[in-house]
Amino acid sequence: MSFDVEWCRISAQTEDLLENVWELERQPLKMVNVSRVERMCEHITSREIAFQRLKPLCIALLRKNEVQDVEDFENLLRCLHEELISEIPEFLVHPVHAVLKKFSESSNEKLQLKLTSSIRIIFNRGKPHADVLRPSSFCALYEQILLLAVCVNPEGLEVKPISEEVKVDVLETLAVMLEAAKNDLVQSLFSRENFPKIGYTVVGIAKILDTEKVREIRLAALELLSVVLSLDTRMNDVTWSFQLGSLICSVFPGLASRLMKMLTGYSEEGRRVVGAALKAWSTLLRICVSDSFLLWIESDVANLPECVVLPYKRDGVSCQNIAEEWIQKTIENTNFRLIPMIRSVSRHNHSSVRLNLVEAICSFATDCPRCASPNMKGLVEALAYLSVDDVNDVASAAKRAMKEVCSTRENLFGILQSVFLENLDSLKSAIRKSSLPNAFHKRTRCVEGILKAMTPEEIDVLMCSHVNVDNLMCLLLEIIELDHCPLTEQEISPSKISSTGVITSRDVSESPRLKINFANFLGEKVADDCKRIFQFLGSSSQAALIYDELSKILTSRTACLESSPKKKEVLVALQWLISGRIGLSVRLDDEYTLRSNSELINNLVEDLLEEQILSVPTSSVVRSSERSDSVYDACLAAELLGLASAVLREDFQSCLVRALSPLLELLCHPDKLLRCAAKSSLGMMAKSMGFPNEAAFVSHNADYVCSALMIKCFKSREHLSAGVLYSALLQCLSKESLTLVTGVLDKATLRLKSRDAQRDIALLHMMKNYLGACVRWFLSDGEKCALVSPRREREEHEEDVVGTNPGAENCDTEDSCFTDPPKKVFPVYVEKAAEIMKISSRILESRCVIEIDMVALQTIGDAIAILDNKDYEDVLLPAAHETWPALVLRLKDVTRNFACTRRLAFLRIVELCCATGDFLRNRFHQEAWPVVKAFLIKETDILERCGRHVLVTDPDYKFLQDLLSSFGKLVLNLKPSVRVVDKVIFTVARLLNVVTDDDFVERGVGLFRTVGESYPDVVYCVLVREFRLMAKVGHPSGKFATHIVWRPSDKELSRIGIEKTNLRGKLIGMLQDLGMWCVL
């Protein structure tokens, strides 16, 4: 039959195309330039134009059978409108099918690829149905495309030896045809004559999966398999599903085995291949082992289609026995690889694969309960593991699947409990074998998922067993066993206190943080799993039971005095447990929850204080490399208290009576790690209870701290602790709380004053901290760092302006000058500073303990800094008069062991003389100066004998340095005689001839510069005489005679040394700055 006649016959089957076709047929054939088809046929929507373009292309395609003709035909298809393609698919399929049939056995693969590409375009864009495409044509085309990849031999079906590209293209084309075709066309494949074609497809896919290793081919085969297995879902009749299942059941064992084997060893497969295999496996189980299909097999096995051959059929065996045996064998084969496959895929790295697994498990458990029952433990375990996945989509899908499975099972709690206990046993084995962290991670994830899958009532039943709770806690504590190696963290300077009293927050990168190192694993995965388990248990109604179990371990006593072996682990577990209660009362808004939270936190605070975990010795600094266990425990306990405050929020107020004071003591601990932990905990408490910062929080609750402080003052073993607590209180308060802290200090003074050395040192520390806070609150840095006393500057200024009697200009009459001035009222801290100064001097004079002397002298220095003001001279002078004997006594102490106290005493004397002006001038010259002069001369003689071999860390050498730095202040404030100044300058010049230390030289030159401003003659003459300056010099003012100084030769200069040369240069520069030097 000619092409024209066939074309007309096919066209006549449509409604209104017949006339157009005959009209075109009567016209002479015009050859079209096919190279311009694509440009000429853009956006074709008219049937007439479409047939006008299609006819010459189809004729050329059937006659020439060239690749270019197929390409032109394909380009034209892309230009046709989708509605037009959906109306004439028969016309488009016919020439392609004819050429494809002709070249099915050909090696022209490029032509085959173009033909299959054209078919995909027709079906993707046309979506044909039986009214426009005959079912026979559809089935014939499907068979022809299938035969491109497989061939049917007497021995069975085999895959053709074609290229990988053709195989992928054929599989994709078959999948597109089945997906795009309407249901009426798909139903034609289920007819008796066409049904084997589906079987050939499934068998061919199985062959390809066995033989092909290329990922693209396996992916295309799996996608086609999923499409074939899902054909029954497009029909509303369950008969289609049974018919499809009866067809595939003969190859089900081998196909299912191949898929599960592929999924078990998925490391060689790609993400898309594993996902497609999971989808195909799930659909295969739904079709072949669903309860409805197995029931249909048992009841209607004698009426199975002829094409179905059960693999276990034997002669002499009834059909019913064959069905039962097939079902039993099928279930056994399915379950053989099921659980290992599910466990393997559940650990896949990609979330989409895990999500597909959740859907597959849910479908299998709900559609195939008969087959899934023997493996329900493994399925529940997998869903529990995936329900706590890191990806929210996977976790949410697993939770929904778990609920759906629970709704279809009556005794699922028994399965959950059994899986829970099995995982605990597995954890024991993993710990005993020192397994890798992944083993812990898998099991802890399962335990977490199982607990979250249970209802609150089921958790209560599970936790009512003391054995279960004890095993769970012991295992978790063993898993999170901490590494007790010494901590290493960067040492940084202590936190500073701002002028407002708020603890200055340090930069996070500089603040030392307690880093928890676990002994059994590295990383945070396992720790996060355990943390979530404790948080979940903390949010449950069994939190009190879990806490009691942990509390028993925490309070257990051991024979040794060290911390309990599990104390650190328990503290970490309690942190996680308490964090699970945060916000719970707000979410539930339940009075019972509030009451249970309060009881739990009160018990926690009581246990921590009874165990004295927060009590860490502060007598010596604990090095970073050798931190004791008590420091570690205290850090964990401090963080635990902060979490507890976040649970109760405003209701935590009742716990502050006991918890605030120990926490504040850690704020002044020498260990930086403890200070940061305490500060962090205080910040969390302040935030939880609604305070803007730590200072406001502590100020509001200062009465609790004061009460605890007074109790410590009455206990002989806690006097030093009282001082530490008082210091912490001052750090957190501002100057608005001056009255409070002053009253506390008054009471502590009455209790601790004049008792014993231990109480004296505690009292001195409290007074020193009080003065330090006052300096921080009320004095500026400029006042503290001035070289000349502010009082002396004011006196000189008044003398210049008013005269010798500053009050004379205000005396109008003689009587008014003799009227008693009104009594001055001084600030509280000023009067308290004078009192502290007197108390410290009495302790300094009565005690002979170096530690007490050092603190007392430091306290006196802080008091002098506060009282160094002319307005406070009525308070300062009596205190200075009473303090002077104690300072002189310590200055005269020549015992070697007290060299540091003698040095501090001299500095206090200098400060006191500068602050009081002429008041102590005579006493200084009579009592202090002889001691200082004797010390200076003696040390100079020693240094001249020893040469430059001087130990710069020697206390006496440090005393010399302080003397050089301080004598200038004495000269400016006391105005000593020329004889005294000449003696000092001469002795210092002798020292500089011996000592070449840069710091010492700088101090000496600074002394010359300061004294030279008041006594230029003395400094000029001594320096020129002692250092033999290398020039003809003279004072420019003419006050001094011109001195002709020896100028050494180059040979003599080389023996002087570079140090002396540098010293002369500095001295000459200093004299030039003072205007006492020029070269004549």
PDB file of C-alpha atoms in Angstrom, residues 37-253:
ATOM      1  CA  VAL A  37      12.033  23.824   8.773  1.00  0.00           C
ATOM      2  CA  GLU A  38      12.683  25.059  12.262  1.00  0.00           C
ATOM      3  CA  ARG A  39      12.740  28.697  11.190  1.00  0.00           C
ATOM      4  CA  MET A  40       9.614  28.337   9.001  1.00  0.00           C
ATOM      5  CA  CYS A  41       7.475  26.372  11.453  1.00  0.00           C
ATOM      6  CA  GLU A  42       7.615  28.366  14.633  1.00  0.00           C
ATOM      7  CA  HIS A  43       4.444  28.334  16.735  1.00  0.00           C
ATOM      8  CA  ILE A  44       2.292  26.292  14.379  1.00  0.00           C
ATOM      9  CA  THR A  45      -1.281  26.026  15.626  1.00  0.00           C
ATOM     10  CA  SER A  46      -3.201  25.416  12.392  1.00  0.00           C
ATOM     11  CA  ARG A  47      -3.879  21.887  11.220  1.00  0.00           C
ATOM     12  CA  GLU A  48      -3.643  22.852   7.569  1.00  0.00           C
ATOM     13  CA  ILE A  49      -0.213  24.364   7.995  1.00  0.00           C
ATOM     14  CA  ALA A  50       0.850  21.438  10.159  1.00  0.00           C
ATOM     15  CA  PHE A  51      -0.132  18.876   7.493  1.00  0.00           C
ATOM     16  CA  GLN A  52       1.442  21.007   4.812  1.00  0.00           C
ATOM     17  CA  ARG A  53       4.736  20.870   6.691  1.00  0.00           C
ATOM     18  CA  LEU A  54       4.452  17.269   7.893  1.00  0.00           C
ATOM     19  CA  LYS A  55       3.671  15.546   4.592  1.00  0.00           C
ATOM     20  CA  PRO A  56       6.956  16.199   2.754  1.00  0.00           C
ATOM     21  CA  LEU A  57       8.963  15.511   5.922  1.00  0.00           C
ATOM     22  CA  CYS A  58       7.241  12.165   6.480  1.00  0.00           C
ATOM     23  CA  ILE A  59       7.700  11.159   2.841  1.00  0.00           C
ATOM     24  CA  ALA A  60      11.373  12.024   3.028  1.00  0.00           C
ATOM     25  CA  LEU A  61      11.689  10.135   6.319  1.00  0.00           C
ATOM     26  CA  LEU A  62      10.099   6.948   4.921  1.00  0.00           C
ATOM     27  CA  ARG A  63      11.992   7.013   1.637  1.00  0.00           C
ATOM     28  CA  LYS A  64      15.470   8.127   2.657  1.00  0.00           C
ATOM     29  CA  ASN A  65      15.696   6.911   6.297  1.00  0.00           C
ATOM     30  CA  GLU A  66      18.457   9.375   7.046  1.00  0.00           C
ATOM     31  CA  VAL A  67      19.369  10.956  10.372  1.00  0.00           C
ATOM     32  CA  GLN A  68      18.902  14.449   8.987  1.00  0.00           C
ATOM     33  CA  ASP A  69      15.311  13.630   8.074  1.00  0.00           C
ATOM     34  CA  VAL A  70      14.623  12.500  11.626  1.00  0.00           C
ATOM     35  CA  GLU A  71      16.241  15.641  12.999  1.00  0.00           C
ATOM     36  CA  ASP A  72      14.063  17.807  10.779  1.00  0.00           C
ATOM     37  CA  PHE A  73      11.000  15.856  11.867  1.00  0.00           C
ATOM     38  CA  GLU A  74      12.018  16.316  15.512  1.00  0.00           C
ATOM     39  CA  ASN A  75      12.514  20.042  15.023  1.00  0.00           C
ATOM     40  CA  LEU A  76       9.080  20.318  13.479  1.00  0.00           C
ATOM     41  CA  LEU A  77       7.547  18.496  16.439  1.00  0.00           C
ATOM     42  CA  ARG A  78       9.077  21.030  18.769  1.00  0.00           C
ATOM     43  CA  CYS A  79       7.399  23.799  16.771  1.00  0.00           C
ATOM     44  CA  LEU A  80       3.912  22.309  16.842  1.00  0.00           C
ATOM     45  CA  HIS A  81       1.549  23.458  19.542  1.00  0.00           C
ATOM     46  CA  GLU A  82       0.824  20.953  22.317  1.00  0.00           C
ATOM     47  CA  GLU A  83      -2.919  20.904  21.611  1.00  0.00           C
ATOM     48  CA  LEU A  84      -2.242  20.161  17.983  1.00  0.00           C
ATOM     49  CA  ILE A  85       0.061  17.267  18.864  1.00  0.00           C
ATOM     50  CA  SER A  86      -2.550  15.852  21.263  1.00  0.00           C
ATOM     51  CA  GLU A  87      -5.098  15.771  18.379  1.00  0.00           C
ATOM     52  CA  ILE A  88      -2.957  14.018  15.742  1.00  0.00           C
ATOM     53  CA  PRO A  89      -0.626  11.602  17.555  1.00  0.00           C
ATOM     54  CA  GLU A  90      -1.554   8.773  15.169  1.00  0.00           C
ATOM     55  CA  PHE A  91      -0.212  10.725  12.217  1.00  0.00           C
ATOM     56  CA  LEU A  92       3.010  11.479  14.086  1.00  0.00           C
ATOM     57  CA  VAL A  93       3.624   7.998  15.464  1.00  0.00           C
ATOM     58  CA  HIS A  94       3.044   6.092  12.210  1.00  0.00           C
ATOM     59  CA  PRO A  95       6.161   7.159  10.232  1.00  0.00           C
ATOM     60  CA  VAL A  96       8.422   6.949  13.288  1.00  0.00           C
ATOM     61  CA  HIS A  97       7.155   3.463  14.095  1.00  0.00           C
ATOM     62  CA  ALA A  98       7.640   2.334  10.504  1.00  0.00           C
ATOM     63  CA  VAL A  99      11.251   3.533  10.363  1.00  0.00           C
ATOM     64  CA  LEU A 100      11.973   2.191  13.843  1.00  0.00           C
ATOM     65  CA  LYS A 101      10.649  -1.238  12.896  1.00  0.00           C
ATOM     66  CA  LYS A 102      12.772  -1.243   9.773  1.00  0.00           C
ATOM     67  CA  PHE A 103      15.956  -0.399  11.674  1.00  0.00           C
ATOM     68  CA  SER A 104      15.313  -2.319  14.911  1.00  0.00           C
ATOM     69  CA  GLU A 105      18.139  -4.745  14.129  1.00  0.00           C
ATOM     70  CA  SER A 106      20.356  -2.163  12.516  1.00  0.00           C
ATOM     71  CA  SER A 107      23.579  -0.843  13.977  1.00  0.00           C
ATOM     72  CA  ASN A 108      22.657   2.727  13.116  1.00  0.00           C
ATOM     73  CA  GLU A 109      22.361   3.806  16.744  1.00  0.00           C
ATOM     74  CA  LYS A 110      22.313   7.506  15.942  1.00  0.00           C
ATOM     75  CA  LEU A 111      19.135   7.021  13.908  1.00  0.00           C
ATOM     76  CA  GLN A 112      17.590   4.985  16.716  1.00  0.00           C
ATOM     77  CA  LEU A 113      18.427   7.705  19.258  1.00  0.00           C
ATOM     78  CA  LYS A 114      16.759  10.374  17.110  1.00  0.00           C
ATOM     79  CA  LEU A 115      13.652   8.217  16.630  1.00  0.00           C
ATOM     80  CA  THR A 116      13.233   7.533  20.345  1.00  0.00           C
ATOM     81  CA  SER A 117      13.779  11.226  21.035  1.00  0.00           C
ATOM     82  CA  SER A 118      10.930  12.072  18.652  1.00  0.00           C
ATOM     83  CA  ILE A 119       8.671   9.574  20.432  1.00  0.00           C
ATOM     84  CA  ARG A 120       9.406  11.182  23.791  1.00  0.00           C
ATOM     85  CA  ILE A 121       8.477  14.574  22.376  1.00  0.00           C
ATOM     86  CA  ILE A 122       5.161  13.229  21.010  1.00  0.00           C
ATOM     87  CA  PHE A 123       4.168  11.629  24.311  1.00  0.00           C
ATOM     88  CA  ASN A 124       5.484  14.335  26.620  1.00  0.00           C
ATOM     89  CA  ARG A 125       3.715  17.132  24.769  1.00  0.00           C
ATOM     90  CA  GLY A 126       0.710  15.273  23.383  1.00  0.00           C
ATOM     91  CA  LYS A 127      -0.396  13.098  26.327  1.00  0.00           C
ATOM     92  CA  PRO A 128      -2.279  10.766  23.921  1.00  0.00           C
ATOM     93  CA  HIS A 129      -5.383   8.752  24.717  1.00  0.00           C
ATOM     94  CA  ALA A 130      -7.343   5.997  22.976  1.00  0.00           C
ATOM     95  CA  ASP A 131      -9.532   8.369  20.961  1.00  0.00           C
ATOM     96  CA  VAL A 132      -6.611   9.780  19.005  1.00  0.00           C
ATOM     97  CA  LEU A 133      -4.103   6.920  19.220  1.00  0.00           C
ATOM     98  CA  ARG A 134      -5.161   3.353  18.666  1.00  0.00           C
ATOM     99  CA  PRO A 135      -4.266   1.000  21.560  1.00  0.00           C
ATOM    100  CA  SER A 136      -2.857  -1.460  19.065  1.00  0.00           C
ATOM    101  CA  SER A 137      -0.501   1.209  17.743  1.00  0.00           C
ATOM    102  CA  PHE A 138       0.529   2.131  21.270  1.00  0.00           C
ATOM    103  CA  CYS A 139       1.249  -1.486  22.249  1.00  0.00           C
ATOM    104  CA  ALA A 140       3.084  -2.195  18.999  1.00  0.00           C
ATOM    105  CA  LEU A 141       5.239   0.891  19.441  1.00  0.00           C
ATOM    106  CA  TYR A 142       5.948  -0.031  23.080  1.00  0.00           C
ATOM    107  CA  GLU A 143       7.012  -3.536  22.013  1.00  0.00           C
ATOM    108  CA  GLN A 144       9.175  -2.209  19.210  1.00  0.00           C
ATOM    109  CA  ILE A 145      11.053   0.158  21.510  1.00  0.00           C
ATOM    110  CA  LEU A 146      11.494  -2.598  24.101  1.00  0.00           C
ATOM    111  CA  LEU A 147      12.999  -4.885  21.468  1.00  0.00           C
ATOM    112  CA  LEU A 148      15.672  -2.306  20.793  1.00  0.00           C
ATOM    113  CA  ALA A 149      17.273  -3.243  24.118  1.00  0.00           C
ATOM    114  CA  VAL A 150      16.265  -6.877  24.678  1.00  0.00           C
ATOM    115  CA  CYS A 151      15.692  -9.940  22.582  1.00  0.00           C
ATOM    116  CA  VAL A 152      13.590 -13.022  23.315  1.00  0.00           C
ATOM    117  CA  ASN A 153      15.342 -16.349  22.678  1.00  0.00           C
ATOM    118  CA  PRO A 154      14.271 -19.905  23.413  1.00  0.00           C
ATOM    119  CA  GLU A 155      16.656 -19.849  26.366  1.00  0.00           C
ATOM    120  CA  GLY A 156      15.005 -16.703  27.730  1.00  0.00           C
ATOM    121  CA  LEU A 157      15.219 -12.962  27.531  1.00  0.00           C
ATOM    122  CA  GLU A 158      18.642 -11.365  26.999  1.00  0.00           C
ATOM    123  CA  VAL A 159      19.972  -7.821  26.844  1.00  0.00           C
ATOM    124  CA  LYS A 160      21.283  -6.802  23.459  1.00  0.00           C
ATOM    125  CA  PRO A 161      24.943  -5.772  23.149  1.00  0.00           C
ATOM    126  CA  ILE A 162      24.184  -2.140  22.314  1.00  0.00           C
ATOM    127  CA  SER A 163      25.795   1.053  23.491  1.00  0.00           C
ATOM    128  CA  GLU A 164      25.117   2.541  26.917  1.00  0.00           C
ATOM    129  CA  GLU A 165      23.570   5.613  25.380  1.00  0.00           C
ATOM    130  CA  VAL A 166      20.962   3.577  23.482  1.00  0.00           C
ATOM    131  CA  LYS A 167      20.091   1.560  26.589  1.00  0.00           C
ATOM    132  CA  VAL A 168      19.505   4.683  28.634  1.00  0.00           C
ATOM    133  CA  ASP A 169      17.467   6.237  25.831  1.00  0.00           C
ATOM    134  CA  VAL A 170      15.277   3.152  25.399  1.00  0.00           C
ATOM    135  CA  LEU A 171      14.573   2.879  29.141  1.00  0.00           C
ATOM    136  CA  GLU A 172      13.734   6.561  29.422  1.00  0.00           C
ATOM    137  CA  THR A 173      11.439   6.369  26.348  1.00  0.00           C
ATOM    138  CA  LEU A 174       9.490   3.432  27.785  1.00  0.00           C
ATOM    139  CA  ALA A 175       9.065   5.272  31.075  1.00  0.00           C
ATOM    140  CA  VAL A 176       7.839   8.402  29.289  1.00  0.00           C
ATOM    141  CA  MET A 177       5.327   6.408  27.229  1.00  0.00           C
ATOM    142  CA  LEU A 178       3.853   4.748  30.341  1.00  0.00           C
ATOM    143  CA  GLU A 179       3.743   7.975  32.335  1.00  0.00           C
ATOM    144  CA  ALA A 180       2.387  10.254  29.600  1.00  0.00           C
ATOM    145  CA  ALA A 181      -0.219   7.937  28.104  1.00  0.00           C
ATOM    146  CA  LYS A 182      -3.736   8.137  29.444  1.00  0.00           C
ATOM    147  CA  ASN A 183      -5.262   5.299  31.439  1.00  0.00           C
ATOM    148  CA  ASP A 184      -7.270   3.916  28.515  1.00  0.00           C
ATOM    149  CA  LEU A 185      -4.049   3.300  26.594  1.00  0.00           C
ATOM    150  CA  VAL A 186      -2.291   1.817  29.639  1.00  0.00           C
ATOM    151  CA  GLN A 187      -5.187  -0.570  30.207  1.00  0.00           C
ATOM    152  CA  SER A 188      -4.535  -2.051  26.783  1.00  0.00           C
ATOM    153  CA  LEU A 189      -1.237  -3.430  28.141  1.00  0.00           C
ATOM    154  CA  PHE A 190      -3.206  -5.495  30.674  1.00  0.00           C
ATOM    155  CA  SER A 191      -5.041  -7.419  27.952  1.00  0.00           C
ATOM    156  CA  ARG A 192      -4.279 -11.116  27.469  1.00  0.00           C
ATOM    157  CA  GLU A 193      -2.290 -10.625  24.291  1.00  0.00           C
ATOM    158  CA  ASN A 194      -0.294  -7.588  25.548  1.00  0.00           C
ATOM    159  CA  PHE A 195       0.176  -8.494  29.207  1.00  0.00           C
ATOM    160  CA  PRO A 196       3.439 -10.449  28.612  1.00  0.00           C
ATOM    161  CA  LYS A 197       5.029  -7.233  27.400  1.00  0.00           C
ATOM    162  CA  ILE A 198       4.977  -5.919  30.957  1.00  0.00           C
ATOM    163  CA  GLY A 199       6.576  -9.152  32.102  1.00  0.00           C
ATOM    164  CA  TYR A 200       9.281  -8.794  29.467  1.00  0.00           C
ATOM    165  CA  THR A 201       9.897  -5.269  30.730  1.00  0.00           C
ATOM    166  CA  VAL A 202      10.312  -6.379  34.339  1.00  0.00           C
ATOM    167  CA  VAL A 203      12.552  -9.304  33.413  1.00  0.00           C
ATOM    168  CA  GLY A 204      14.624  -7.083  31.130  1.00  0.00           C
ATOM    169  CA  ILE A 205      15.060  -4.567  33.976  1.00  0.00           C
ATOM    170  CA  ALA A 206      16.201  -7.370  36.270  1.00  0.00           C
ATOM    171  CA  LYS A 207      18.716  -8.518  33.663  1.00  0.00           C
ATOM    172  CA  ILE A 208      20.029  -4.974  33.252  1.00  0.00           C
ATOM    173  CA  LEU A 209      20.418  -4.517  37.006  1.00  0.00           C
ATOM    174  CA  ASP A 210      22.409  -7.756  37.138  1.00  0.00           C
ATOM    175  CA  THR A 211      24.741  -7.071  34.244  1.00  0.00           C
ATOM    176  CA  GLU A 212      25.112  -3.292  33.994  1.00  0.00           C
ATOM    177  CA  LYS A 213      27.353  -1.303  36.332  1.00  0.00           C
ATOM    178  CA  VAL A 214      26.973   2.109  34.704  1.00  0.00           C
ATOM    179  CA  ARG A 215      25.134   4.425  37.070  1.00  0.00           C
ATOM    180  CA  GLU A 216      23.024   6.146  34.388  1.00  0.00           C
ATOM    181  CA  ILE A 217      21.728   2.816  33.041  1.00  0.00           C
ATOM    182  CA  ARG A 218      20.871   1.488  36.493  1.00  0.00           C
ATOM    183  CA  LEU A 219      19.094   4.738  37.355  1.00  0.00           C
ATOM    184  CA  ALA A 220      17.013   4.659  34.158  1.00  0.00           C
ATOM    185  CA  ALA A 221      16.154   0.966  34.740  1.00  0.00           C
ATOM    186  CA  LEU A 222      15.038   1.637  38.318  1.00  0.00           C
ATOM    187  CA  GLU A 223      12.912   4.586  37.291  1.00  0.00           C
ATOM    188  CA  LEU A 224      11.239   2.475  34.605  1.00  0.00           C
ATOM    189  CA  LEU A 225      10.647  -0.278  37.139  1.00  0.00           C
ATOM    190  CA  SER A 226       8.965   2.173  39.503  1.00  0.00           C
ATOM    191  CA  VAL A 227       6.715   3.385  36.697  1.00  0.00           C
ATOM    192  CA  VAL A 228       5.748  -0.176  35.714  1.00  0.00           C
ATOM    193  CA  LEU A 229       5.030  -1.178  39.308  1.00  0.00           C
ATOM    194  CA  SER A 230       2.892   1.908  39.825  1.00  0.00           C
ATOM    195  CA  LEU A 231       0.588   1.286  36.882  1.00  0.00           C
ATOM    196  CA  ASP A 232      -2.071  -0.283  39.099  1.00  0.00           C
ATOM    197  CA  THR A 233      -2.423   2.907  41.150  1.00  0.00           C
ATOM    198  CA  ARG A 234      -3.835   4.685  38.099  1.00  0.00           C
ATOM    199  CA  MET A 235      -6.868   2.404  38.079  1.00  0.00           C
ATOM    200  CA  ASN A 236      -9.631   2.468  40.627  1.00  0.00           C
ATOM    201  CA  ASP A 237     -10.139  -1.282  40.374  1.00  0.00           C
ATOM    202  CA  VAL A 238      -8.098  -3.507  42.707  1.00  0.00           C
ATOM    203  CA  THR A 239      -8.218  -6.246  40.085  1.00  0.00           C
ATOM    204  CA  TRP A 240      -5.535  -4.462  38.114  1.00  0.00           C
ATOM    205  CA  SER A 241      -3.252  -4.546  41.146  1.00  0.00           C
ATOM    206  CA  PHE A 242      -3.838  -8.252  41.659  1.00  0.00           C
ATOM    207  CA  GLN A 243      -3.256  -8.927  37.981  1.00  0.00           C
ATOM    208  CA  LEU A 244       0.024  -6.976  38.029  1.00  0.00           C
ATOM    209  CA  GLY A 245       1.099  -8.731  41.216  1.00  0.00           C
ATOM    210  CA  SER A 246       0.302 -12.153  39.782  1.00  0.00           C
ATOM    211  CA  LEU A 247       2.477 -11.308  36.786  1.00  0.00           C
ATOM    212  CA  ILE A 248       5.459 -10.135  38.838  1.00  0.00           C
ATOM    213  CA  CYS A 249       5.264 -12.724  41.604  1.00  0.00           C
ATOM    214  CA  SER A 250       7.209 -15.225  39.490  1.00  0.00           C
ATOM    215  CA  VAL A 251      10.219 -12.886  39.370  1.00  0.00           C
ATOM    216  CA  PHE A 252       9.623 -11.279  42.763  1.00  0.00           C
ATOM    217  CA  PRO A 253      12.201 -13.257  44.796  1.00  0.00           C
TER     218      PRO A 253
END
